[in-house]
Amino acid sequence: MAPESGSNLRLEIGHVLFIDLVGYSKLLIEQQKERLHRLTEAVLATSQVRESPNEQLVRLPTGDGMALVFRNSSEEPARCALELAEALKPHPEMAVRMGIHSGPVSEVIDVSGRTNIAGAGINMAQRVMDCGDVGHILLSKHVAEDLEQYGHWQPQLHELGDCEVKHGVGISLVNLYAEGVGNPRLPKKLQALKKRSARRRWLGLAAGVIVLAAPLAGVALFSRHGARPALAVPEKSIAVLPFENLSDDKSNAYFAEGIQDEILTKLSGIADLKVISRTSTEKYKSKPEDLKTVAQQLGVATVLEGTVQRAEGKVRVNVQLIDARADANLWARTYDRDIKDVFAVESEVSQEIADALKARLSPNDTNKLAAAPTHDPEAYDLFLKGQYEERQASSTHKLAAYDQAASWYRQAITRDPQFALAIASLAENEMWRHWYFQRLSDADLAKVKGTAEQALALAPDLAEGHIALGLYYYLGHWQYEQALGEFQRAIELQPNNVRALNYVSHVHRRQGQWKLHLSELARCEQLDPRDAALPAAIGASYCRLRMWKEAKQAGLRSLALDPHNMPGMLDVLLSGLNGTGNIEQAMRVLATFPPGSLTVVSYKFGGDISSVVGDWPYAYVIQRDFAAALQTRNQENGDPTAERDRFSARAAIHLLAGDAAAARDEIERARALVETRLREQPNEGYALVQLSWIEVALQDNSGALTLAQQAINSMPPQKDAVEGPELLAGLAEIQARTGRTAEAVKTLRQVLLLPAGMVASIARLKIDPVWDSIRNDPGFQQLLKGTQLIGPPK
């Protein structure tokens, strides 16, 4: 091993594979040399080593083997180990064992003046390996937790428990093996520990029997404790699974969903209960085969199952509350009622559940359980159709679905003008259409505010009304304190309302309260553990904070829940690309995403060139495959503003490719579309950024700078910790492309101290074509030698 003293050159996380030739010291000198040479050749022949750039892999000879230090991910040493084990199968005389750990690794200059590798990552990988026998590929638990985020690794990971190593340190081990590769047997060191542990347990049990002098009592005590659940979950916790529609008319599915949703909403208002969000429960069948596993995945003790049958003005609702841990019915009941009495059924079911779980209810809780949202069954039916359509809209992001939902809400309100819940839902619908599709004018936004206030005038304690008004302040005018007040009031009224808590976390993110934001999202995950959007949002925040490893882990958690979740994919892509600058690795990551998943979605905000082009196409721009980027921008999703976005993106790509003159007609068309939008919304930051790039393409440098500055003035970092830093990065890009080199470097220096890791990092600056015009500037080059430091989340 290299000495651990010396001058540090670089300290970072390394993914270490330690390989040991077993029995090496017993061989003759010539045999030692021959086998070490054959091992080296086998290692160098693995595809993982062949394809790793020199700067991403270090091989360290250790006398009886070697250590390989990979730079990108813990998958690299694992893949290399399996490939090496497969290659050595025909050569039993080449007996090896391997250990893998990720940890700090530093380059040092040893006493001979040569650069070498040392650090805790190397040492721990060797200790992991020392616990194994011939053929074992052992991993530290830390590495296994990284790998298990990928579904294809999970069947090959087998937890072993703890093993004591040098200096009495205990490490948790995992055995990596596949069919015919690796060693599935328990390592001898752990066998010995297991025997000693069993002996200690036997002695302890014997001593307990002697002290108690009552063997039967001792057995009873042991059995009672042994029956406790393996995972501690709150006793008063429940998941309301999707209600099965038993109606002959299958179009009544909206009605069954509506009854389930109303019961869930009523229960969400009880502070003494933990109630899982519908977003998570809808992932399951109405009556899952393995209810215990479902409950464990959702983190609850009880589950409510139900069926709904509707015909000729009658409704039958059958529900049963189940203790999932014991697979025992706690309570079951069938309700046969007239359709007009469905509200009473929802209230009775909610009250029965609260009683069965012994939930403490305040007088206000009891009143809310008994309340009906309207007394008009037809208005309620129209409302449920709107809710059903709204759920389709939130998953498909199709404008037509939002329009249809709004139409049902308006019909419900026409039937019952006092229907506060329908009025609040209409206001929220308008805000999401404003956010995703077409920004409303100030006058139209004022009408939405009036709608939300009308709902609250009718029902001051309606959580949905406060959410709608909060969204008006948040998405309509970026008035964060007012929005927080409304969302927090919604949480007071419905303590289990995940949407309100999620909105609170996003407002805190905009305010730069990162630690609070992340803790609130963690709470959301407890109430909504199967929603892939939550870990994806966590990953995006870690990306902004340039906490690359944490960002990747969160992104992988998101993809484990939903392999098609695009924000999760973006977390994984950008944590690697912006963290290491490894373009080849980024393209390999892109290739792993499901076919057809990389559609272009514009979120109508963002301030840099990648927001104009689109994140997926921009990955090709960074690779300098401009033709592929242009082709990707031809894939749209039906958004009514797609034409403007597409032409603006293509204009920017042509500019970066150096052929703006050849695309003049396309660029002029983009300009006309964006200018039309800015006449409607003069201060829309996203459109200002789009037009600034079009002006650069048309060589109007002064106009481009004015537009970029106008965009940052509308949303400075002091006002918004998410969009502000990205708009500042966009200003630096425009400064660089218009010959304001010194100003660009100065602005970039500010950006690197802000949470703008989604668009700016030192590794990204080194490879991004947008900076080609100032790449040789001494100030820019000096910037690349520094580091971006924003500190831990606050």
Coordinates of C-alpha atoms in Angstrom, one line a residue, residues 487-675:
F487 CA -51.2 26.8 3.0
Q488 CA -50.5 26.6 6.7
R489 CA -54.1 27.3 7.5
A490 CA -55.0 24.4 5.2
I491 CA -52.7 22.2 7.2
E492 CA -54.3 23.3 10.5
L493 CA -57.6 22.3 9.1
Q494 CA -56.4 19.0 7.6
P495 CA -53.2 17.9 9.3
N496 CA -52.7 15.0 6.8
N497 CA -53.1 17.2 3.7
V498 CA -49.9 16.3 1.7
R499 CA -50.6 18.8 -1.0
A500 CA -50.7 21.8 1.4
L501 CA -47.5 20.6 3.1
N502 CA -45.8 20.1 -0.3
Y503 CA -46.8 23.7 -1.3
V504 CA -45.4 25.0 2.0
S505 CA -42.1 23.2 1.3
H506 CA -41.9 24.7 -2.2
V507 CA -42.5 28.2 -0.9
H508 CA -39.7 27.7 1.7
R509 CA -37.4 26.5 -1.2
R510 CA -38.2 29.7 -3.1
Q511 CA -37.3 31.6 0.0
G512 CA -34.0 29.8 0.3
Q513 CA -34.9 27.9 3.5
W514 CA -33.4 24.7 2.2
K515 CA -33.1 22.7 5.4
L516 CA -36.7 23.5 6.3
H517 CA -37.8 22.7 2.7
L518 CA -36.1 19.3 2.7
S519 CA -37.5 18.3 6.1
E520 CA -41.0 19.2 4.9
L521 CA -40.6 17.1 1.8
A522 CA -39.4 14.2 4.0
R523 CA -42.6 14.5 6.0
C524 CA -44.5 14.5 2.8
E525 CA -42.8 11.2 1.9
Q526 CA -44.1 9.7 5.1
L527 CA -47.7 10.5 4.2
D528 CA -47.2 9.8 0.5
P529 CA -44.5 7.1 0.2
R530 CA -45.3 5.9 -3.3
D531 CA -45.3 9.3 -5.1
A532 CA -42.3 9.5 -7.3
A533 CA -42.6 13.2 -7.6
L534 CA -41.5 13.8 -4.0
P535 CA -38.0 12.1 -4.1
A536 CA -37.6 13.8 -7.6
A537 CA -38.2 17.2 -6.0
I538 CA -35.7 16.3 -3.2
G539 CA -33.2 15.4 -5.9
A540 CA -33.7 18.6 -7.8
S541 CA -33.0 20.6 -4.6
Y542 CA -29.8 18.6 -3.9
C543 CA -28.8 19.3 -7.5
R544 CA -29.3 23.0 -6.9
L545 CA -27.2 22.7 -3.8
R546 CA -24.5 20.8 -5.8
M547 CA -24.9 17.8 -3.4
W548 CA -24.4 15.4 -6.3
K549 CA -24.5 12.0 -4.5
E550 CA -27.6 12.9 -2.5
A551 CA -29.2 14.2 -5.7
K552 CA -28.5 10.9 -7.6
Q553 CA -29.8 8.8 -4.7
A554 CA -33.0 10.7 -4.6
G555 CA -33.4 10.5 -8.3
L556 CA -32.9 6.8 -8.2
R557 CA -35.5 6.5 -5.5
S558 CA -38.0 8.3 -7.7
L559 CA -37.2 6.0 -10.6
A560 CA -37.6 2.9 -8.4
L561 CA -41.2 4.1 -7.9
D562 CA -41.8 5.2 -11.4
P563 CA -39.2 4.4 -14.2
H564 CA -40.9 7.0 -16.4
N565 CA -40.6 9.9 -14.0
M566 CA -38.9 12.6 -16.0
P567 CA -37.8 14.8 -13.1
G568 CA -36.2 11.7 -11.5
M569 CA -34.4 11.0 -14.7
L570 CA -33.2 14.6 -14.8
D571 CA -31.8 14.3 -11.2
V572 CA -29.8 11.3 -12.2
L573 CA -28.6 12.8 -15.4
L574 CA -27.6 16.2 -14.0
S575 CA -26.1 14.9 -10.8
G576 CA -23.6 13.0 -13.0
L577 CA -23.2 15.5 -15.8
N578 CA -22.9 18.6 -13.7
G579 CA -21.1 16.8 -10.9
T580 CA -18.3 15.2 -12.9
G581 CA -18.5 16.6 -16.4
N582 CA -18.3 13.1 -17.9
I583 CA -20.3 13.4 -21.1
E584 CA -19.9 9.7 -22.1
Q585 CA -21.3 8.6 -18.8
A586 CA -24.2 11.0 -19.2
M587 CA -25.1 9.6 -22.6
R588 CA -24.9 6.1 -21.1
V589 CA -27.4 7.2 -18.5
L590 CA -29.7 8.7 -21.1
A591 CA -29.6 5.3 -22.9
T592 CA -30.9 3.5 -19.8
F593 CA -34.1 5.5 -19.7
P594 CA -37.2 3.8 -21.0
P595 CA -37.9 4.3 -24.7
G596 CA -40.3 7.2 -25.4
S597 CA -39.8 8.7 -22.0
L598 CA -37.7 11.6 -23.0
T599 CA -40.5 13.8 -24.4
V600 CA -40.0 17.6 -24.2
V601 CA -42.0 19.3 -21.4
S602 CA -41.7 23.0 -21.0
Y603 CA -42.5 24.2 -17.4
K604 CA -42.6 27.8 -18.5
F605 CA -39.8 29.0 -16.3
G606 CA -36.1 28.9 -16.1
G607 CA -33.4 31.4 -17.1
D608 CA -30.5 29.7 -18.9
I609 CA -29.9 28.3 -22.3
S610 CA -30.9 24.7 -21.3
S611 CA -34.4 26.0 -20.2
V612 CA -34.8 27.5 -23.7
V613 CA -33.6 24.4 -25.5
G614 CA -35.0 21.8 -23.1
D615 CA -33.0 19.7 -20.7
W616 CA -33.0 16.5 -22.8
P617 CA -32.0 18.2 -26.1
Y618 CA -29.4 20.1 -24.2
A619 CA -27.7 16.9 -23.2
Y620 CA -27.0 16.4 -26.9
V621 CA -25.9 20.0 -27.2
I622 CA -23.3 19.4 -24.6
Q623 CA -22.1 16.4 -26.5
R624 CA -22.0 18.7 -29.5
D625 CA -24.5 16.5 -31.4
F626 CA -26.5 19.4 -32.7
A627 CA -28.4 17.4 -35.2
A628 CA -29.7 15.1 -32.5
A629 CA -30.7 18.1 -30.4
L630 CA -32.7 19.6 -33.3
Q631 CA -34.4 16.2 -33.9
T632 CA -35.4 15.9 -30.2
R633 CA -37.0 19.3 -30.3
N634 CA -39.4 18.0 -33.0
Q635 CA -41.0 15.8 -30.3
E636 CA -43.8 17.8 -28.6
N637 CA -46.6 17.0 -26.3
G638 CA -49.6 19.0 -27.6
D639 CA -49.0 22.0 -25.4
P640 CA -50.6 25.1 -27.1
T641 CA -47.4 27.1 -26.7
A642 CA -45.3 24.2 -28.2
E643 CA -44.8 26.0 -31.5
R644 CA -43.2 29.1 -29.8
D645 CA -41.1 26.9 -27.6
R646 CA -40.0 24.7 -30.5
F647 CA -38.9 27.5 -32.7
S648 CA -37.2 29.3 -29.9
A649 CA -35.3 26.2 -28.9
R650 CA -34.2 25.5 -32.5
A651 CA -33.0 29.1 -32.9
A652 CA -30.8 28.7 -29.8
I653 CA -29.5 25.3 -31.1
H654 CA -28.7 26.7 -34.5
L655 CA -26.8 29.6 -32.8
L656 CA -24.7 27.2 -30.7
A657 CA -24.0 25.1 -33.8
G658 CA -22.7 28.1 -35.6
D659 CA -25.2 28.1 -38.4
A660 CA -27.7 30.8 -37.3
A661 CA -27.4 32.5 -40.7
A662 CA -28.7 29.4 -42.5
A663 CA -31.7 29.2 -40.1
R664 CA -32.7 32.9 -40.5
D665 CA -36.3 32.2 -41.5
E666 CA -36.8 29.8 -38.6
I667 CA -35.3 32.3 -36.2
E668 CA -37.5 35.2 -37.5
R669 CA -40.5 33.0 -37.0
A670 CA -39.5 32.3 -33.4
R671 CA -39.1 36.0 -32.8
A672 CA -42.6 36.8 -34.1
L673 CA -44.1 34.2 -31.8
V674 CA -42.2 35.3 -28.7
E675 CA -42.9 39.0 -29.3

